Structure formats: C-alpha cells, structure tokens
PDB file of C-alpha atoms in Angstrom:
ATOM      1  CA  MET Y   1     -29.876   4.741   3.589  1.00  0.00           C
ATOM      2  CA  TYR Y   2     -26.839   4.169   1.384  1.00  0.00           C
ATOM      3  CA  GLN Y   3     -27.419   4.232  -2.364  1.00  0.00           C
ATOM      4  CA  SER Y   4     -24.648   3.573  -4.864  1.00  0.00           C
ATOM      5  CA  LYS Y   5     -24.220   6.407  -7.366  1.00  0.00           C
ATOM      6  CA  LEU Y   6     -23.371   3.944 -10.143  1.00  0.00           C
ATOM      7  CA  THR Y   7     -25.065   0.765 -11.334  1.00  0.00           C
ATOM      8  CA  LEU Y   8     -23.129  -2.505 -11.277  1.00  0.00           C
ATOM      9  CA  MET Y   9     -22.314  -2.221 -14.998  1.00  0.00           C
ATOM     10  CA  GLU Y  10     -21.345   1.444 -14.664  1.00  0.00           C
ATOM     11  CA  THR Y  11     -19.112   0.484 -11.756  1.00  0.00           C
ATOM     12  CA  GLU Y  12     -17.280  -2.147 -13.814  1.00  0.00           C
ATOM     13  CA  LYS Y  13     -16.653   0.358 -16.603  1.00  0.00           C
ATOM     14  CA  ALA Y  14     -15.620   3.092 -14.176  1.00  0.00           C
ATOM     15  CA  VAL Y  15     -13.118   0.796 -12.442  1.00  0.00           C
ATOM     16  CA  GLU Y  16     -11.534  -0.039 -15.785  1.00  0.00           C
ATOM     17  CA  TYR Y  17     -11.406   3.641 -16.728  1.00  0.00           C
ATOM     18  CA  LEU Y  18      -9.865   4.893 -13.491  1.00  0.00           C
ATOM     19  CA  LYS Y  19      -7.220   2.167 -13.510  1.00  0.00           C
ATOM     20  CA  THR Y  20      -6.206   3.152 -17.045  1.00  0.00           C
ATOM     21  CA  VAL Y  21      -6.026   6.831 -16.113  1.00  0.00           C
ATOM     22  CA  PHE Y  22      -4.107   6.321 -12.879  1.00  0.00           C
ATOM     23  CA  GLU Y  23      -1.537   3.959 -14.371  1.00  0.00           C
ATOM     24  CA  LYS Y  24      -0.705   6.607 -16.962  1.00  0.00           C
ATOM     25  CA  GLU Y  25      -0.555   9.397 -14.375  1.00  0.00           C
ATOM     26  CA  LEU Y  26       1.614   7.389 -11.961  1.00  0.00           C
ATOM     27  CA  SER Y  27       4.045   6.115 -14.592  1.00  0.00           C
ATOM     28  CA  GLU Y  28       4.553   9.617 -16.008  1.00  0.00           C
ATOM     29  CA  ALA Y  29       4.946  11.229 -12.580  1.00  0.00           C
ATOM     30  CA  LEU Y  30       7.653   8.799 -11.431  1.00  0.00           C
ATOM     31  CA  ASN Y  31       9.163   7.669 -14.768  1.00  0.00           C
ATOM     32  CA  LEU Y  32       8.000   4.065 -14.384  1.00  0.00           C
ATOM     33  CA  THR Y  33       7.773   1.176 -16.862  1.00  0.00           C
ATOM     34  CA  ARG Y  34       5.245  -1.623 -16.456  1.00  0.00           C
ATOM     35  CA  ILE Y  35       6.691  -5.123 -16.008  1.00  0.00           C
ATOM     36  CA  SER Y  36       5.249  -8.537 -15.163  1.00  0.00           C
ATOM     37  CA  ALA Y  37       5.232  -9.830 -11.599  1.00  0.00           C
ATOM     38  CA  PRO Y  38       5.061 -13.204  -9.811  1.00  0.00           C
ATOM     39  CA  LEU Y  39       2.003 -14.566  -8.030  1.00  0.00           C
ATOM     40  CA  PHE Y  40       4.174 -16.786  -5.821  1.00  0.00           C
ATOM     41  CA  VAL Y  41       7.798 -17.101  -4.671  1.00  0.00           C
ATOM     42  CA  THR Y  42       9.807 -19.832  -2.960  1.00  0.00           C
ATOM     43  CA  ARG Y  43       9.807 -19.711   0.817  1.00  0.00           C
ATOM     44  CA  GLU Y  44      13.599 -20.011   0.994  1.00  0.00           C
ATOM     45  CA  SER Y  45      14.174 -16.939  -1.196  1.00  0.00           C
ATOM     46  CA  GLY Y  46      13.114 -14.562   1.593  1.00  0.00           C
ATOM     47  CA  LEU Y  47      11.258 -12.449  -0.963  1.00  0.00           C
ATOM     48  CA  ASN Y  48       7.751 -12.660   0.466  1.00  0.00           C
ATOM     49  CA  ASP Y  49       6.484  -9.728   2.499  1.00  0.00           C
ATOM     50  CA  ASP Y  50       6.084 -10.688   6.157  1.00  0.00           C
ATOM     51  CA  LEU Y  51       3.676  -7.775   6.813  1.00  0.00           C
ATOM     52  CA  ASN Y  52       3.287  -7.606  10.601  1.00  0.00           C
ATOM     53  CA  GLY Y  53       5.036 -10.942  11.094  1.00  0.00           C
ATOM     54  CA  VAL Y  54       1.967 -12.927  12.174  1.00  0.00           C
ATOM     55  CA  GLU Y  55       0.028 -13.344   8.925  1.00  0.00           C
ATOM     56  CA  ARG Y  56       0.168 -16.840   7.394  1.00  0.00           C
ATOM     57  CA  PRO Y  57       0.954 -16.970   3.675  1.00  0.00           C
ATOM     58  CA  VAL Y  58      -0.983 -19.344   1.449  1.00  0.00           C
ATOM     59  CA  SER Y  59       1.540 -22.016   0.486  1.00  0.00           C
ATOM     60  CA  PHE Y  60       1.784 -25.253  -1.444  1.00  0.00           C
ATOM     61  CA  GLU Y  61       4.371 -27.784  -2.551  1.00  0.00           C
ATOM     62  CA  MET Y  62       5.412 -27.460  -6.189  1.00  0.00           C
ATOM     63  CA  LYS Y  63       5.341 -30.991  -7.609  1.00  0.00           C
ATOM     64  CA  ALA Y  64       8.102 -30.391 -10.168  1.00  0.00           C
ATOM     65  CA  THR Y  65      10.655 -29.228  -7.578  1.00  0.00           C
ATOM     66  CA  GLY Y  66       9.353 -30.482  -4.241  1.00  0.00           C
ATOM     67  CA  LYS Y  67       9.884 -26.985  -2.819  1.00  0.00           C
ATOM     68  CA  THR Y  68       7.344 -24.999  -0.812  1.00  0.00           C
ATOM     69  CA  VAL Y  69       6.170 -21.859  -2.583  1.00  0.00           C
ATOM     70  CA  GLU Y  70       4.107 -19.020  -1.108  1.00  0.00           C
ATOM     71  CA  VAL Y  71       1.485 -16.779  -2.665  1.00  0.00           C
ATOM     72  CA  VAL Y  72       2.844 -13.268  -2.247  1.00  0.00           C
ATOM     73  CA  HIS Y  73       1.579 -10.844   0.395  1.00  0.00           C
ATOM     74  CA  SER Y  74       3.187  -8.017  -1.564  1.00  0.00           C
ATOM     75  CA  LEU Y  75       6.202  -7.485  -3.821  1.00  0.00           C
ATOM     76  CA  ALA Y  76       8.158  -5.071  -1.639  1.00  0.00           C
ATOM     77  CA  LYS Y  77      11.395  -7.068  -1.751  1.00  0.00           C
ATOM     78  CA  TRP Y  78      10.991  -8.760  -5.136  1.00  0.00           C
ATOM     79  CA  LYS Y  79      10.837  -5.371  -6.887  1.00  0.00           C
ATOM     80  CA  ARG Y  80      14.313  -4.465  -5.711  1.00  0.00           C
ATOM     81  CA  PHE Y  81      15.720  -7.584  -7.320  1.00  0.00           C
ATOM     82  CA  ALA Y  82      13.755  -6.766 -10.476  1.00  0.00           C
ATOM     83  CA  LEU Y  83      15.236  -3.264 -10.734  1.00  0.00           C
ATOM     84  CA  LYS Y  84      18.711  -4.796 -10.740  1.00  0.00           C
ATOM     85  CA  LYS Y  85      17.772  -7.586 -13.139  1.00  0.00           C
ATOM     86  CA  TYR Y  86      16.233  -5.243 -15.704  1.00  0.00           C
ATOM     87  CA  GLY Y  87      19.024  -2.692 -15.406  1.00  0.00           C
ATOM     88  CA  PHE Y  88      16.938   0.324 -14.421  1.00  0.00           C
ATOM     89  CA  GLN Y  89      18.946   3.506 -14.051  1.00  0.00           C
ATOM     90  CA  LYS Y  90      18.759   6.263 -11.450  1.00  0.00           C
ATOM     91  CA  TYR Y  91      15.381   8.064 -11.265  1.00  0.00           C
ATOM     92  CA  SER Y  92      13.594   5.426 -13.292  1.00  0.00           C
ATOM     93  CA  GLY Y  93      11.710   2.387 -12.139  1.00  0.00           C
ATOM     94  CA  LEU Y  94       8.936  -0.129 -12.524  1.00  0.00           C
ATOM     95  CA  TYR Y  95       5.307  -0.635 -11.659  1.00  0.00           C
ATOM     96  CA  THR Y  96       3.298  -3.806 -11.807  1.00  0.00           C
ATOM     97  CA  ASP Y  97      -0.093  -5.330 -11.053  1.00  0.00           C
ATOM     98  CA  MET Y  98       0.251  -7.176  -7.764  1.00  0.00           C
ATOM     99  CA  ASN Y  99      -2.393  -9.721  -6.830  1.00  0.00           C
ATOM    100  CA  ALA Y 100      -2.222 -11.352  -3.418  1.00  0.00           C
ATOM    101  CA  ILE Y 101      -4.150 -13.506  -0.979  1.00  0.00           C
ATOM    102  CA  ARG Y 102      -4.095 -12.506   2.692  1.00  0.00           C
ATOM    103  CA  ARG Y 103      -5.933 -15.350   4.345  1.00  0.00           C
ATOM    104  CA  ASP Y 104      -5.825 -13.854   7.854  1.00  0.00           C
ATOM    105  CA  GLU Y 105      -7.259 -10.447   6.945  1.00  0.00           C
ATOM    106  CA  ALA Y 106     -10.105  -9.304   9.204  1.00  0.00           C
ATOM    107  CA  LEU Y 107     -13.008  -8.566   6.869  1.00  0.00           C
ATOM    108  CA  ASP Y 108     -14.711  -5.180   6.986  1.00  0.00           C
ATOM    109  CA  ASN Y 109     -15.740  -2.354   4.646  1.00  0.00           C
ATOM    110  CA  MET Y 110     -12.163  -1.765   3.499  1.00  0.00           C
ATOM    111  CA  HIS Y 111     -10.523  -5.189   3.882  1.00  0.00           C
ATOM    112  CA  SER Y 112     -10.762  -8.375   1.835  1.00  0.00           C
ATOM    113  CA  ILE Y 113      -8.659 -11.528   1.629  1.00  0.00           C
ATOM    114  CA  TYR Y 114      -7.976 -10.562  -2.023  1.00  0.00           C
ATOM    115  CA  VAL Y 115      -5.508  -7.710  -2.433  1.00  0.00           C
ATOM    116  CA  ASP Y 116      -4.733  -5.882  -5.666  1.00  0.00           C
ATOM    117  CA  GLN Y 117      -2.148  -3.111  -5.821  1.00  0.00           C
ATOM    118  CA  TRP Y 118      -0.049  -1.093  -8.159  1.00  0.00           C
ATOM    119  CA  ASP Y 119       3.346  -1.982  -6.759  1.00  0.00           C
ATOM    120  CA  TRP Y 120       6.100   0.421  -7.814  1.00  0.00           C
ATOM    121  CA  GLU Y 121       9.813   0.816  -7.170  1.00  0.00           C
ATOM    122  CA  GLU Y 122      12.333   3.444  -8.309  1.00  0.00           C
ATOM    123  CA  VAL Y 123      16.133   3.617  -8.288  1.00  0.00           C
ATOM    124  CA  ILE Y 124      17.374   6.642  -6.353  1.00  0.00           C
ATOM    125  CA  GLY Y 125      20.739   7.965  -5.205  1.00  0.00           C
ATOM    126  CA  ARG Y 126      22.166   7.288  -1.771  1.00  0.00           C
ATOM    127  CA  GLU Y 127      22.082  11.057  -1.252  1.00  0.00           C
ATOM    128  CA  ASP Y 128      18.278  10.938  -1.748  1.00  0.00           C
ATOM    129  CA  ARG Y 129      17.693   8.946   1.425  1.00  0.00           C
ATOM    130  CA  ASN Y 130      16.171  11.888   3.282  1.00  0.00           C
ATOM    131  CA  ILE Y 131      12.799  13.314   4.323  1.00  0.00           C
ATOM    132  CA  ASP Y 132      12.743  16.058   1.668  1.00  0.00           C
ATOM    133  CA  PHE Y 133      13.103  13.573  -1.191  1.00  0.00           C
ATOM    134  CA  LEU Y 134      10.428  11.366   0.367  1.00  0.00           C
ATOM    135  CA  LYS Y 135       8.008  14.289   0.657  1.00  0.00           C
ATOM    136  CA  ALA Y 136       8.656  15.405  -2.918  1.00  0.00           C
ATOM    137  CA  THR Y 137       7.776  11.920  -4.182  1.00  0.00           C
ATOM    138  CA  VAL Y 138       4.604  11.855  -2.088  1.00  0.00           C
ATOM    139  CA  GLN Y 139       3.577  15.162  -3.680  1.00  0.00           C
ATOM    140  CA  LYS Y 140       4.018  13.642  -7.144  1.00  0.00           C
ATOM    141  CA  ILE Y 141       1.854  10.661  -6.249  1.00  0.00           C
ATOM    142  CA  TYR Y 142      -0.802  12.838  -4.651  1.00  0.00           C
ATOM    143  CA  GLY Y 143      -0.886  14.941  -7.809  1.00  0.00           C
ATOM    144  CA  ALA Y 144      -1.494  11.782  -9.857  1.00  0.00           C
ATOM    145  CA  LEU Y 145      -4.309  10.792  -7.487  1.00  0.00           C
ATOM    146  CA  ARG Y 146      -5.985  14.184  -7.800  1.00  0.00           C
ATOM    147  CA  ARG Y 147      -5.733  14.244 -11.601  1.00  0.00           C
ATOM    148  CA  THR Y 148      -7.315  10.794 -11.674  1.00  0.00           C
ATOM    149  CA  GLU Y 149     -10.140  11.991  -9.425  1.00  0.00           C
ATOM    150  CA  ASP Y 150     -10.741  14.930 -11.780  1.00  0.00           C
ATOM    151  CA  ALA Y 151     -10.914  12.631 -14.808  1.00  0.00           C
ATOM    152  CA  VAL Y 152     -13.237  10.100 -13.158  1.00  0.00           C
ATOM    153  CA  CYS Y 153     -15.640  12.742 -11.863  1.00  0.00           C
ATOM    154  CA  ALA Y 154     -15.723  14.394 -15.287  1.00  0.00           C
ATOM    155  CA  ALA Y 155     -16.633  11.043 -16.856  1.00  0.00           C
ATOM    156  CA  TYR Y 156     -19.213  10.219 -14.137  1.00  0.00           C
ATOM    157  CA  PRO Y 157     -20.784  13.514 -12.935  1.00  0.00           C
ATOM    158  CA  ALA Y 158     -22.876  11.762 -10.267  1.00  0.00           C
ATOM    159  CA  LEU Y 159     -19.706  11.176  -8.249  1.00  0.00           C
ATOM    160  CA  GLU Y 160     -18.448  13.556  -5.566  1.00  0.00           C
ATOM    161  CA  LYS Y 161     -14.848  14.695  -5.111  1.00  0.00           C
ATOM    162  CA  PHE Y 162     -13.422  14.181  -1.642  1.00  0.00           C
ATOM    163  CA  MET Y 163      -9.677  14.906  -2.009  1.00  0.00           C
ATOM    164  CA  SER Y 164      -8.307  18.065  -0.452  1.00  0.00           C
ATOM    165  CA  GLU Y 165      -6.143  20.395  -2.539  1.00  0.00           C
ATOM    166  CA  GLU Y 166      -3.032  19.751  -0.455  1.00  0.00           C
ATOM    167  CA  ILE Y 167      -1.590  16.834   1.457  1.00  0.00           C
ATOM    168  CA  SER Y 168      -0.303  17.406   4.991  1.00  0.00           C
ATOM    169  CA  PHE Y 169       2.751  15.728   6.539  1.00  0.00           C
ATOM    170  CA  VAL Y 170       2.834  14.437  10.111  1.00  0.00           C
ATOM    171  CA  THR Y 171       4.902  11.861  12.025  1.00  0.00           C
ATOM    172  CA  THR Y 172       3.454   9.091  14.135  1.00  0.00           C
ATOM    173  CA  GLN Y 173       5.113  10.637  17.193  1.00  0.00           C
ATOM    174  CA  GLN Y 174       3.438  13.970  16.468  1.00  0.00           C
ATOM    175  CA  LEU Y 175       0.108  12.156  16.239  1.00  0.00           C
ATOM    176  CA  GLU Y 176       0.697  10.467  19.579  1.00  0.00           C
ATOM    177  CA  ASP Y 177       1.586  13.834  21.122  1.00  0.00           C
ATOM    178  CA  LEU Y 178      -1.538  15.446  19.644  1.00  0.00           C
ATOM    179  CA  TYR Y 179      -3.944  12.656  20.647  1.00  0.00           C
ATOM    180  CA  PRO Y 180      -2.337  10.705  23.524  1.00  0.00           C
ATOM    181  CA  ALA Y 181      -5.627   9.146  24.673  1.00  0.00           C
ATOM    182  CA  TYR Y 182      -6.563   7.860  21.204  1.00  0.00           C
ATOM    183  CA  THR Y 183      -5.701   4.588  19.487  1.00  0.00           C
ATOM    184  CA  PRO Y 184      -3.479   4.908  16.386  1.00  0.00           C
ATOM    185  CA  LYS Y 185      -6.476   4.553  14.048  1.00  0.00           C
ATOM    186  CA  GLU Y 186      -8.451   7.129  16.031  1.00  0.00           C
ATOM    187  CA  ARG Y 187      -5.485   9.508  15.743  1.00  0.00           C
ATOM    188  CA  GLU Y 188      -5.390   9.066  11.982  1.00  0.00           C
ATOM    189  CA  THR Y 189      -9.115   9.742  11.631  1.00  0.00           C
ATOM    190  CA  ALA Y 190      -8.983  12.831  13.842  1.00  0.00           C
ATOM    191  CA  TYR Y 191      -6.029  14.227  11.904  1.00  0.00           C
ATOM    192  CA  VAL Y 192      -7.316  13.642   8.363  1.00  0.00           C
ATOM    193  CA  LYS Y 193     -10.777  14.845   9.342  1.00  0.00           C
ATOM    194  CA  ALA Y 194      -9.120  18.165  10.125  1.00  0.00           C
ATOM    195  CA  HIS Y 195      -6.645  18.192   7.211  1.00  0.00           C
ATOM    196  CA  GLY Y 196      -8.327  16.182   4.430  1.00  0.00           C
ATOM    197  CA  ALA Y 197      -5.241  14.204   3.408  1.00  0.00           C
ATOM    198  CA  ALA Y 198      -2.016  13.292   5.163  1.00  0.00           C
ATOM    199  CA  PHE Y 199       1.209  11.421   4.713  1.00  0.00           C
ATOM    200  CA  ILE Y 200       1.721   9.767   8.089  1.00  0.00           C
ATOM    201  CA  MET Y 201       5.448   9.239   8.471  1.00  0.00           C
ATOM    202  CA  GLN Y 202       7.805   6.967  10.408  1.00  0.00           C
ATOM    203  CA  ILE Y 203       5.886   3.736  10.884  1.00  0.00           C
ATOM    204  CA  GLY Y 204       7.393   0.575  12.352  1.00  0.00           C
ATOM    205  CA  GLY Y 205       9.480   1.631  15.314  1.00  0.00           C
ATOM    206  CA  LYS Y 206       8.357   2.224  18.882  1.00  0.00           C
ATOM    207  CA  LEU Y 207       7.066   5.641  19.946  1.00  0.00           C
ATOM    208  CA  ARG Y 208       7.988   7.376  23.210  1.00  0.00           C
ATOM    209  CA  SER Y 209       5.040   5.592  24.844  1.00  0.00           C
ATOM    210  CA  GLY Y 210       6.740   2.282  24.103  1.00  0.00           C
ATOM    211  CA  GLN Y 211       3.986   1.343  21.652  1.00  0.00           C
ATOM    212  CA  LYS Y 212       4.078   1.149  17.854  1.00  0.00           C
ATOM    213  CA  HIS Y 213       1.733   3.170  15.685  1.00  0.00           C
ATOM    214  CA  ASP Y 214       1.546   0.170  13.359  1.00  0.00           C
ATOM    215  CA  GLY Y 215       3.693  -2.774  12.372  1.00  0.00           C
ATOM    216  CA  ARG Y 216       6.033  -2.828   9.380  1.00  0.00           C
ATOM    217  CA  ALA Y 217       8.337  -5.581   8.203  1.00  0.00           C
ATOM    218  CA  PRO Y 218      11.927  -4.713   9.160  1.00  0.00           C
ATOM    219  CA  ASP Y 219      13.544  -5.617   5.843  1.00  0.00           C
ATOM    220  CA  TYR Y 220      12.124  -3.268   3.224  1.00  0.00           C
ATOM    221  CA  ASP Y 221      11.080   0.215   4.480  1.00  0.00           C
ATOM    222  CA  ASP Y 222      13.463   2.329   6.513  1.00  0.00           C
ATOM    223  CA  TRP Y 223      11.182   3.092   9.471  1.00  0.00           C
ATOM    224  CA  SER Y 224      12.494   6.662   9.670  1.00  0.00           C
ATOM    225  CA  LEU Y 225      11.819   7.303   5.960  1.00  0.00           C
ATOM    226  CA  ASN Y 226       8.442   5.726   5.258  1.00  0.00           C
ATOM    227  CA  GLY Y 227       4.744   6.393   5.646  1.00  0.00           C
ATOM    228  CA  ASP Y 228       1.144   5.975   4.513  1.00  0.00           C
ATOM    229  CA  ILE Y 229      -0.992   8.216   2.315  1.00  0.00           C
ATOM    230  CA  VAL Y 230      -4.238   8.512   4.241  1.00  0.00           C
ATOM    231  CA  LEU Y 231      -7.376  10.376   3.103  1.00  0.00           C
ATOM    232  CA  TYR Y 232     -10.497  11.394   4.962  1.00  0.00           C
ATOM    233  CA  TYR Y 233     -13.463   9.416   3.597  1.00  0.00           C
ATOM    234  CA  PRO Y 234     -16.857  10.996   4.384  1.00  0.00           C
ATOM    235  CA  VAL Y 235     -18.832   7.943   3.229  1.00  0.00           C
ATOM    236  CA  LEU Y 236     -17.478   5.955   6.199  1.00  0.00           C
ATOM    237  CA  ASP Y 237     -16.352   8.922   8.327  1.00  0.00           C
ATOM    238  CA  CYS Y 238     -12.884   7.479   8.767  1.00  0.00           C
ATOM    239  CA  ALA Y 239      -9.235   7.592   7.783  1.00  0.00           C
ATOM    240  CA  PHE Y 240      -8.796   5.804   4.460  1.00  0.00           C
ATOM    241  CA  GLU Y 241      -5.325   4.463   3.619  1.00  0.00           C
ATOM    242  CA  VAL Y 242      -4.613   4.243  -0.105  1.00  0.00           C
ATOM    243  CA  SER Y 243      -0.852   3.744  -0.115  1.00  0.00           C
ATOM    244  CA  SER Y 244       2.045   2.506   1.980  1.00  0.00           C
ATOM    245  CA  MET Y 245       5.496   3.521   0.758  1.00  0.00           C
ATOM    246  CA  GLY Y 246       8.978   4.528   1.740  1.00  0.00           C
ATOM    247  CA  ILE Y 247      12.673   4.765   1.075  1.00  0.00           C
ATOM    248  CA  ARG Y 248      14.067   1.272   1.468  1.00  0.00           C
ATOM    249  CA  VAL Y 249      16.563  -0.003   4.012  1.00  0.00           C
ATOM    250  CA  ASP Y 250      20.251   0.222   3.279  1.00  0.00           C
ATOM    251  CA  GLU Y 251      22.857  -2.168   4.649  1.00  0.00           C
ATOM    252  CA  GLU Y 252      22.979  -0.530   8.093  1.00  0.00           C
ATOM    253  CA  THR Y 253      19.258  -0.011   8.676  1.00  0.00           C
ATOM    254  CA  LEU Y 254      18.515  -3.548   7.484  1.00  0.00           C
ATOM    255  CA  VAL Y 255      20.659  -5.050  10.232  1.00  0.00           C
ATOM    256  CA  ALA Y 256      19.469  -2.564  12.863  1.00  0.00           C
ATOM    257  CA  GLN Y 257      15.785  -3.204  12.153  1.00  0.00           C
ATOM    258  CA  LEU Y 258      16.209  -6.982  11.954  1.00  0.00           C
ATOM    259  CA  LYS Y 259      17.945  -6.829  15.323  1.00  0.00           C
ATOM    260  CA  ALA Y 260      15.116  -4.718  16.779  1.00  0.00           C
ATOM    261  CA  GLU Y 261      12.605  -7.374  15.704  1.00  0.00           C
ATOM    262  CA  ASN Y 262      14.784 -10.310  16.828  1.00  0.00           C
ATOM    263  CA  CYS Y 263      14.977 -11.836  13.353  1.00  0.00           C
ATOM    264  CA  LEU Y 264      18.634 -11.612  12.360  1.00  0.00           C
ATOM    265  CA  GLU Y 265      18.313 -15.158  10.988  1.00  0.00           C
ATOM    266  CA  ARG Y 266      16.788 -13.616   7.867  1.00  0.00           C
ATOM    267  CA  LEU Y 267      20.280 -12.505   6.883  1.00  0.00           C
ATOM    268  CA  GLN Y 268      20.789 -16.081   5.659  1.00  0.00           C
ATOM    269  CA  SER Y 269      18.302 -15.745   2.771  1.00  0.00           C
ATOM    270  CA  PRO Y 270      19.562 -14.830  -0.734  1.00  0.00           C
ATOM    271  CA  PHE Y 271      17.767 -11.459  -0.734  1.00  0.00           C
ATOM    272  CA  HIS Y 272      19.076 -10.375   2.647  1.00  0.00           C
ATOM    273  CA  LYS Y 273      22.615 -11.567   1.928  1.00  0.00           C
ATOM    274  CA  ALA Y 274      22.731  -9.540  -1.289  1.00  0.00           C
ATOM    275  CA  LEU Y 275      21.319  -6.452   0.405  1.00  0.00           C
ATOM    276  CA  ALA Y 276      23.660  -6.641   3.399  1.00  0.00           C
ATOM    277  CA  ALA Y 277      26.593  -7.024   1.015  1.00  0.00           C
ATOM    278  CA  GLY Y 278      25.678  -3.794  -0.803  1.00  0.00           C
ATOM    279  CA  GLU Y 279      24.774  -5.603  -4.008  1.00  0.00           C
ATOM    280  CA  MET Y 280      21.258  -4.154  -4.369  1.00  0.00           C
ATOM    281  CA  PRO Y 281      20.324  -0.749  -5.823  1.00  0.00           C
ATOM    282  CA  VAL Y 282      19.292   2.102  -3.535  1.00  0.00           C
ATOM    283  CA  THR Y 283      15.536   2.406  -3.994  1.00  0.00           C
ATOM    284  CA  MET Y 284      12.210   3.679  -2.799  1.00  0.00           C
ATOM    285  CA  GLY Y 285       8.817   2.227  -3.525  1.00  0.00           C
ATOM    286  CA  GLY Y 286       5.380   1.319  -2.331  1.00  0.00           C
ATOM    287  CA  GLY Y 287       1.966  -0.061  -3.089  1.00  0.00           C
ATOM    288  CA  ILE Y 288      -1.227   1.756  -4.046  1.00  0.00           C
ATOM    289  CA  GLY Y 289      -4.436  -0.192  -3.552  1.00  0.00           C
ATOM    290  CA  GLN Y 290      -6.386  -0.644  -6.763  1.00  0.00           C
ATOM    291  CA  SER Y 291      -9.649  -1.651  -5.108  1.00  0.00           C
ATOM    292  CA  ARG Y 292      -9.083   0.892  -2.346  1.00  0.00           C
ATOM    293  CA  LEU Y 293      -8.673   3.724  -4.836  1.00  0.00           C
ATOM    294  CA  SER Y 294     -11.641   2.471  -6.853  1.00  0.00           C
ATOM    295  CA  MET Y 295     -13.804   2.371  -3.743  1.00  0.00           C
ATOM    296  CA  TYR Y 296     -12.800   5.909  -2.768  1.00  0.00           C
ATOM    297  CA  LEU Y 297     -13.158   7.536  -6.185  1.00  0.00           C
ATOM    298  CA  LEU Y 298     -16.480   5.801  -6.909  1.00  0.00           C
ATOM    299  CA  ASN Y 299     -17.911   6.793  -3.507  1.00  0.00           C
ATOM    300  CA  LYS Y 300     -18.560   3.183  -2.502  1.00  0.00           C
ATOM    301  CA  MET Y 301     -19.396   1.977   0.986  1.00  0.00           C
ATOM    302  CA  HIS Y 302     -17.769  -1.466   0.734  1.00  0.00           C
ATOM    303  CA  ILE Y 303     -14.693  -2.781  -1.059  1.00  0.00           C
ATOM    304  CA  GLY Y 304     -16.747  -5.730  -2.300  1.00  0.00           C
ATOM    305  CA  GLU Y 305     -18.549  -3.292  -4.600  1.00  0.00           C
ATOM    306  CA  VAL Y 306     -15.391  -2.884  -6.715  1.00  0.00           C
ATOM    307  CA  GLN Y 307     -13.735  -6.329  -6.526  1.00  0.00           C
ATOM    308  CA  VAL Y 308     -14.742  -9.989  -6.552  1.00  0.00           C
ATOM    309  CA  SER Y 309     -13.812 -11.849  -3.375  1.00  0.00           C
ATOM    310  CA  LEU Y 310     -15.298 -14.256  -0.825  1.00  0.00           C
ATOM    311  CA  TRP Y 311     -17.199 -13.083   2.241  1.00  0.00           C
ATOM    312  CA  ASP Y 312     -18.509 -14.512   5.472  1.00  0.00           C
ATOM    313  CA  GLU Y 313     -22.185 -14.621   6.418  1.00  0.00           C
ATOM    314  CA  LYS Y 314     -21.845 -11.589   8.670  1.00  0.00           C
ATOM    315  CA  THR Y 315     -20.524  -9.449   5.796  1.00  0.00           C
ATOM    316  CA  GLU Y 316     -23.187 -10.688   3.392  1.00  0.00           C
ATOM    317  CA  ALA Y 317     -25.941  -9.883   5.903  1.00  0.00           C
ATOM    318  CA  TYR Y 318     -24.480  -6.416   6.550  1.00  0.00           C
ATOM    319  CA  CYS Y 319     -24.339  -5.666   2.837  1.00  0.00           C
ATOM    320  CA  SER Y 320     -27.897  -6.881   2.289  1.00  0.00           C
ATOM    321  CA  GLU Y 321     -29.180  -4.674   5.118  1.00  0.00           C
ATOM    322  CA  ASN Y 322     -27.368  -1.620   3.723  1.00  0.00           C
ATOM    323  CA  SER Y 323     -28.277  -1.961   0.015  1.00  0.00           C
ATOM    324  CA  ILE Y 324     -24.693  -2.846  -0.904  1.00  0.00           C
ATOM    325  CA  THR Y 325     -24.326  -4.915  -4.076  1.00  0.00           C
ATOM    326  CA  LEU Y 326     -21.280  -7.184  -3.886  1.00  0.00           C
ATOM    327  CA  MET Y 327     -19.565  -8.074  -7.155  1.00  0.00           C
TER     328      MET Y 327
END
C-alpha cells in the first residue's frame, strides 16, 4: 500500500523549497535571467504552441479589442521574441514561470489539465546548432537536477534518491531498432529502466518504420536537434519525462518541417514571417515541469499530490483507494 513520505503541510513546504533551489541551479548553469510571461496570446500572432496539432486551446474574446485570445499551451515561440525584445546576448537567456491549461489532456498519475513549467530560452551561435552543443547543455541541466535532488533529500531525509549518476543519450531510431515490437512509451521505459536516465533525441519526424516516436510542433524545435530528458521512476515503474527541449528551427528547417506537416500557411503569421526572414535570434530552449519534478523528487505517486487541479470521478476514486491525498 502506498504511503506518502511527507504530510500535506510538509509537501507544500518541500515544493516551495525545491522550486527555489532548482531555479537558482538552472539559472546559474545556463546564465539565465527571470522575466515575466503571458498567460494568453492572440490567435493571429501564431505564438501559441500547437503541441501535437490536435489539442484545443482554451480561448475567449477580449471585449476591449474584439480579438480572440488563447491561453498558452507553452511559451516555446514567445520566448524567442522575448530574447530579441530584451536584447539578450549570445550565451545568455531567460527563464520564466509558465502556467497553462491543456483542456484535452488525458488524466493519469502524471498528467493534469493544469501545466506549470520553467520555460527557458538561450541565445546561441549558428555554429552551435549541432548534437555536441545540445548534449553539453543537457549535461548542465542534468547536473542542476541532481544538485536539487541532493539538497531536497538533505532537507527531508525520509525521501529516497532515484537519479542515476550519469545521463545516457539515445535517438528515437536507436530505440526503435532496439525494441521494434514495443510502443514508443514501452521503449522509453525499457531503456531508462536499464540506464536510469536518458536524453531521447530526434523527436518529431518519421522513423524508418514510417511511424513517429512522438509528435512535435514543426515550428520551434529542429527535429534533428531536440529531445526529452526521461528518468526511470521506481514508484510507478515507468519512464518519467521531466523536460522537453531542443535547438530551435532556423529559416530552412522551419520551412522544411512546416511542409512535412502540410501547414505552410503558418508562414503568414507575424512570428513565422520574422523567423523565415532571418530576423529572429538563433536559440535553444525547453520546458521543465515544475509539478513533474516535484512529484519525482518528493517520491509521490500522483501529480495531484503536488499541485491543485480538477479531477474526474475515476481519478478521485483511484486516489481514495490508494491512500493518495490530492491537494
């Protein structure tokens, strides 16, 4: 029978503590400055994240302008505009608290309709658009994650450390070759169960089988230079994604990926026009789940133990049967 290692009040304090520690570790590792972020953007701007292309954003008409605005799914594209607006220089960048509503999310132990992330973005050189630079940045982030785990477990000795010493690197095609009979999620679990932690690279394009490992919007990550940080989580015996990140599209890969997804019409939006014209900085960035990381570091069984959201009757019954206290 599951038993939380922290009381509800201890959990609240631990979440606050780990967020403070990780923000400091992340900002120092990547030379980031905290800035404010929007909760919603206009539909016509093209700035909202389309995720897999099927999720419906929460939207409403703004009375003062008559325009339709959308609650953000993430800030992947907005951050690139912000780097230019604030005048960030090479090898510096921003991070921000991103709060989103994903109304179509399928609810389970790790998914809620409320999403909170540390969204970050850094200016890099055009010469840095390569796998080695991507891997080096992943190593910096993984170091920040491990230092945060050390600090949290020192403050709350009842907690158990799960992170491996090193993070492994593997492509989605390598995973398909290793586990051809498995689903993508089964491949991830099998791999991280053997390696502890992995950066699973090259997500968005089709594999040799003709299938995708997972969907990615075509207009922010370069599908050949992106990936997810995935950890093995013994509490649920599964692969546990804590971050999605990548080097962003340049002018050529933007058009190529939009063409691959049959959505070249996006080139008419202000964001896409500026990017295609070479007016945007060369960047890399990503999102790191705040509730996800809290759940993992605090050894929780359900994401509702570390965030306040709304749940269906099935989830509430499951939590009641498994001694899970929802916030």
